[in-house]
Tab-separated table of C-alpha atoms in Angstrom:
chain	number	residue	atom	x	y	z
A	1	ASP	CA	4.618	4.574	-9.467
A	2	GLY	CA	1.152	4.486	-9.391
A	3	GLY	CA	-0.335	5.682	-5.696
A	4	ILE	CA	-1.410	7.458	-3.416
A	5	THR	CA	0.166	10.402	-1.555
A	6	GLN	CA	-0.206	12.167	2.031
A	7	SER	CA	1.354	14.989	3.422
A	8	PRO	CA	2.621	16.357	5.481
A	9	LYS	CA	3.350	12.524	7.186
A	10	TYR	CA	3.377	14.896	10.579
A	11	LEU	CA	1.239	17.613	11.253
A	12	PHE	CA	1.180	20.278	14.051
A	13	ARG	CA	-1.860	22.690	14.902
A	14	LYS	CA	-2.174	25.040	17.542
A	15	GLU	CA	-5.783	25.777	19.221
A	16	GLY	CA	-8.229	27.649	16.832
A	17	GLN	CA	-5.751	26.545	13.914
A	18	ASN	CA	-7.485	25.210	10.513
A	19	VAL	CA	-4.973	23.659	8.670
A	20	THR	CA	-5.155	21.279	5.645
A	21	LEU	CA	-4.260	17.764	4.985
A	22	SER	CA	-2.901	16.233	1.395
A	23	CYS	CA	-4.326	13.645	-0.802
A	24	GLU	CA	-3.380	12.889	-3.750
A	25	GLN	CA	-3.841	9.662	-5.998
A	26	ASN	CA	-2.880	8.984	-9.659
A	27	LEU	CA	-4.503	5.918	-10.472
A	28	ASN	CA	-7.232	7.578	-11.789
A	29	HIS	CA	-9.854	6.079	-9.576
A	30	ASP	CA	-13.316	7.620	-9.320
A	31	ALA	CA	-13.578	8.035	-5.439
A	32	MET	CA	-11.926	8.753	-2.792
A	33	TYR	CA	-12.144	8.619	1.423
A	34	TRP	CA	-10.511	10.004	4.121
A	35	TYR	CA	-10.763	7.967	7.659
A	36	ARG	CA	-9.937	8.978	10.838
A	37	GLN	CA	-7.715	6.307	13.449
A	38	ASP	CA	-7.960	6.442	16.991
A	39	PRO	CA	-5.615	4.355	18.892
A	40	GLY	CA	-7.285	0.908	19.625
A	41	GLN	CA	-10.081	1.983	17.406
A	42	GLY	CA	-11.256	0.961	13.418
A	43	LEU	CA	-10.978	3.435	11.204
A	44	ARG	CA	-14.038	6.008	11.032
A	45	LEU	CA	-14.804	7.522	7.766
A	46	ILE	CA	-14.746	11.591	7.417
A	47	TYR	CA	-15.749	12.033	4.656
A	48	TYR	CA	-15.808	10.631	0.796
A	49	SER	CA	-16.134	11.338	-2.572
A	50	GLN	CA	-17.735	9.489	-5.686
A	51	ILE	CA	-16.613	11.499	-8.384
A	52	VAL	CA	-15.409	15.189	-9.080
A	53	ASN	CA	-17.481	18.174	-7.643
A	54	ASP	CA	-19.599	16.085	-5.445
A	55	PHE	CA	-18.848	14.686	-1.757
A	56	GLN	CA	-20.829	13.310	0.733
A	57	LYS	CA	-20.526	13.498	4.902
A	58	GLY	CA	-19.416	10.108	7.185
A	59	ASP	CA	-20.074	8.951	10.328
A	60	ILE	CA	-17.774	11.573	12.110
A	61	ALA	CA	-17.495	14.740	9.449
A	62	GLU	CA	-18.519	17.465	12.360
A	63	GLY	CA	-15.316	19.941	12.372
A	64	TYR	CA	-14.236	18.839	8.911
A	65	SER	CA	-14.657	19.865	5.530
A	66	VAL	CA	-13.362	18.468	2.189
A	67	SER	CA	-13.308	19.554	-1.362
A	68	ARG	CA	-12.823	17.714	-4.958
A	69	GLU	CA	-12.375	19.998	-7.681
A	70	LYS	CA	-9.891	17.552	-9.137
A	71	LYS	CA	-10.174	14.461	-9.448
A	72	GLU	CA	-6.677	13.140	-8.198
A	73	SER	CA	-6.958	15.357	-4.739
A	74	PHE	CA	-9.194	15.552	-1.956
A	75	PRO	CA	-7.809	17.371	0.585
A	76	LEU	CA	-9.750	17.434	4.251
A	77	THR	CA	-9.495	20.552	6.232
A	78	VAL	CA	-9.324	20.054	10.038
A	79	THR	CA	-11.284	23.332	11.579
A	80	SER	CA	-10.719	24.721	14.661
A	81	ALA	CA	-14.088	23.242	15.605
A	82	GLN	CA	-12.988	20.032	15.664
A	83	LYS	CA	-12.503	19.768	19.571
A	84	ASN	CA	-10.204	16.375	19.230
A	85	PRO	CA	-8.405	16.413	15.958
A	86	THR	CA	-5.009	14.095	17.798
A	87	ALA	CA	-5.465	11.297	15.478
A	88	PHE	CA	-4.533	9.265	12.216
A	89	TYR	CA	-5.626	10.469	9.511
A	90	LEU	CA	-5.942	8.156	6.018
A	91	CYS	CA	-6.860	8.759	2.976
A	92	ALA	CA	-8.175	6.195	0.348
A	93	SER	CA	-8.898	5.852	-3.028
A	94	SER	CA	-11.134	3.456	-4.863
A	95	PRO	CA	-11.743	2.966	-8.691
A	96	GLY	CA	-15.800	3.169	-8.674
A	97	GLN	CA	-17.894	1.795	-11.090
A	98	GLY	CA	-18.752	-1.624	-8.920
A	99	GLU	CA	-14.750	-2.383	-8.419
A	100	GLU	CA	-14.407	-2.249	-4.452
A	101	THR	CA	-11.170	-2.168	-3.392
A	102	GLN	CA	-9.750	0.699	-1.205
A	103	TYR	CA	-5.977	1.654	-1.544
A	104	PHE	CA	-4.779	3.721	1.306
A	105	GLY	CA	-2.092	6.189	1.547
A	106	PRO	CA	0.478	6.159	4.211
A	107	GLY	CA	-1.152	8.536	6.393
A	108	THR	CA	-0.873	11.856	8.453
A	109	ARG	CA	-0.075	12.347	12.108
A	110	LEU	CA	-1.772	15.303	13.500
A	111	LEU	CA	-1.175	16.135	17.028
A	112	VAL	CA	-2.461	19.645	19.065
A	113	LEU	CA	-0.155	21.707	20.493
B	1	GLY	CA	-26.854	-0.429	10.724
B	2	ASP	CA	-23.921	-2.309	9.448
B	3	SER	CA	-20.951	-3.335	12.030
B	4	VAL	CA	-18.812	-6.207	12.456
B	5	THR	CA	-16.832	-7.368	15.479
B	6	GLN	CA	-13.888	-8.748	15.531
B	7	MET	CA	-11.488	-11.032	17.509
B	8	GLU	CA	-10.361	-8.758	20.383
B	9	GLY	CA	-5.558	-8.822	20.854
B	10	PRO	CA	-3.834	-7.909	21.122
B	11	VAL	CA	-2.805	-11.704	20.019
B	12	THR	CA	1.033	-13.264	20.629
B	13	LEU	CA	2.036	-16.404	19.110
B	14	SER	CA	4.975	-17.729	18.178
B	15	GLU	CA	6.738	-18.440	14.946
B	16	GLU	CA	5.178	-20.937	13.090
B	17	ALA	CA	2.187	-21.397	15.301
B	18	PHE	CA	-1.625	-21.066	13.068
B	19	LEU	CA	-3.504	-18.422	13.187
B	20	THR	CA	-7.072	-17.758	13.469
B	21	ILE	CA	-8.557	-14.114	13.881
B	22	ASN	CA	-12.236	-14.033	14.105
B	23	CYS	CA	-14.325	-11.972	12.153
B	24	THR	CA	-18.608	-11.451	12.330
B	25	TYR	CA	-20.770	-9.109	10.627
B	26	THR	CA	-24.183	-7.734	9.949
B	27	ALA	CA	-24.865	-5.991	7.186
B	28	THR	CA	-28.154	-5.588	4.256
B	29	GLY	CA	-28.256	-8.153	2.076
B	30	TYR	CA	-24.704	-9.736	0.956
B	31	PRO	CA	-21.801	-7.651	1.589
B	32	SER	CA	-18.169	-7.766	-0.532
B	33	LEU	CA	-15.667	-8.827	2.596
B	34	PHE	CA	-12.328	-7.610	3.020
B	35	TRP	CA	-9.426	-8.192	5.404
B	36	TYR	CA	-7.111	-5.241	5.319
B	37	VAL	CA	-3.548	-5.203	7.028
B	38	GLN	CA	-1.645	-2.679	8.947
B	39	TYR	CA	1.933	-2.721	9.422
B	40	PRO	CA	3.662	0.007	12.182
B	41	GLY	CA	3.511	3.566	11.035
B	42	GLU	CA	2.018	3.073	8.005
B	43	GLY	CA	-1.665	2.731	5.952
B	44	LEU	CA	-3.396	0.044	5.492
B	45	GLN	CA	-2.774	-2.817	2.746
B	46	LEU	CA	-5.878	-4.802	1.383
B	47	LEU	CA	-4.640	-8.786	2.467
B	48	LEU	CA	-7.402	-10.635	0.731
B	49	LYS	CA	-10.766	-10.068	0.099
B	50	ALA	CA	-14.263	-12.082	-0.851
B	51	THR	CA	-17.195	-10.735	-3.103
B	52	LYS	CA	-19.792	-13.687	-2.839
B	53	ALA	CA	-20.860	-17.043	-0.842
B	54	ASP	CA	-18.497	-19.534	-0.052
B	55	ASP	CA	-15.711	-18.006	-2.081
B	56	LYS	CA	-12.571	-18.322	-0.867
B	57	GLY	CA	-9.922	-15.216	-0.741
B	58	SER	CA	-6.136	-15.786	-0.056
B	59	ASN	CA	-2.811	-14.047	-0.009
B	60	LYS	CA	0.818	-14.481	1.139
B	61	GLY	CA	-0.206	-17.597	2.501
B	62	PHE	CA	-3.573	-16.034	4.568
B	63	GLU	CA	-6.408	-17.455	3.915
B	64	ALA	CA	-10.936	-16.609	5.208
B	65	THR	CA	-13.597	-17.596	2.997
B	66	TYR	CA	-17.077	-16.126	2.941
B	67	ARG	CA	-19.790	-18.030	5.563
B	68	LYS	CA	-22.889	-16.688	4.472
B	69	GLU	CA	-25.001	-18.767	7.141
B	70	THR	CA	-22.526	-17.545	10.360
B	71	THR	CA	-22.023	-13.719	8.545
B	72	SER	CA	-18.459	-14.924	9.353
B	73	PHE	CA	-14.777	-14.121	7.476
B	74	HIS	CA	-12.373	-15.679	9.629
B	75	LEU	CA	-8.662	-14.928	8.660
B	76	GLU	CA	-6.562	-18.073	9.059
B	77	LYS	CA	-2.719	-18.916	8.658
B	78	GLY	CA	-1.142	-22.167	8.972
B	79	SER	CA	2.200	-20.487	9.996
B	80	VAL	CA	3.361	-17.470	10.895
B	81	GLN	CA	6.119	-15.241	10.172
B	82	VAL	CA	8.072	-12.941	12.314
B	83	SER	CA	7.318	-10.306	9.156
B	84	ASP	CA	3.241	-10.683	9.816
B	85	SER	CA	3.382	-8.850	12.990
B	86	ALA	CA	0.446	-6.045	12.229
B	87	VAL	CA	-2.729	-5.217	12.795
B	88	TYR	CA	-5.579	-6.910	10.751
B	89	PHE	CA	-8.784	-5.205	9.930
B	90	CYS	CA	-12.036	-6.984	8.945
B	91	ALA	CA	-14.026	-5.066	6.644
B	92	PRO	CA	-17.422	-5.495	5.362
B	93	ARG	CA	-18.597	-3.370	2.192
B	94	PRO	CA	-22.036	-3.232	1.557
B	95	HIS	CA	-24.674	-3.652	-1.677
B	96	ASN	CA	-27.273	-1.437	-1.900
B	97	ALA	CA	-30.925	-2.910	-3.401
B	98	GLY	CA	-29.602	-2.975	-7.102
B	99	GLY	CA	-26.652	-4.985	-5.890
B	100	THR	CA	-24.214	-2.223	-6.718
B	101	SER	CA	-21.425	-1.443	-4.515
B	102	TYR	CA	-21.476	2.275	-3.208
B	103	GLY	CA	-18.344	2.550	-1.573
B	104	LYS	CA	-18.437	2.674	2.072
B	105	LEU	CA	-16.443	0.143	4.339
B	106	THR	CA	-17.100	-0.500	7.596
B	107	PHE	CA	-14.137	-1.603	9.560
B	108	GLY	CA	-13.590	-3.581	12.971
B	109	GLN	CA	-11.465	-2.075	15.644
B	110	GLY	CA	-8.525	-4.227	14.173
B	111	THR	CA	-6.672	-6.831	16.053
B	112	ILE	CA	-3.325	-6.723	16.793
B	113	LEU	CA	-0.416	-9.782	15.901
B	114	THR	CA	2.762	-10.006	17.636
B	115	VAL	CA	4.780	-13.459	16.116
B	116	HIS	CA	8.357	-13.680	18.556
B	117	PRO	CA	10.978	-15.734	16.833
């Protein structure tokens, strides 16, 4: 089955620690995205990538970093500079090249110990 | 910048009631418009979309019409079911000056729908 997988489902971070959230897709999509979801708020874009080896900051990139070394993978690192990391993180992908629909993974919930 | 305003929730309905969730947007040009649904503890799923004025998107009994004159994309369903309980997100996606979509969605804050038997 084609789709987007995110792991782990739950992740715990200690103070001062960097953690990396995994996102993999086997849909052969060019574009990938990371969103943050907080209670009572919509999704906010952290980073996006329209092609391998290229990515752009979204609306709330501070304290986060990404890489796009492979088409199918777009990991997100939450650094110690992100002072309020507790949230639900959603990864998405879209075919690109004019096809707009984004397909979402199941999400990772990050909690701070 | 682009923005979207959704009807505030939560919305609580009885089974078989009529549903409307309002959505209005501001955007440069003529964006594509999407409704996504999020079931508890899951990621988002595309519910329906419309890419140009007067288009009607429909899926699973839900409908929304792209109204350029009122910049709206209200979601409706004639008879809701308990299984429709979820959070619904309206999301316009802008196009650049050349008419090419460049990927970014702007999400509303979401509307929580609860349907009781």
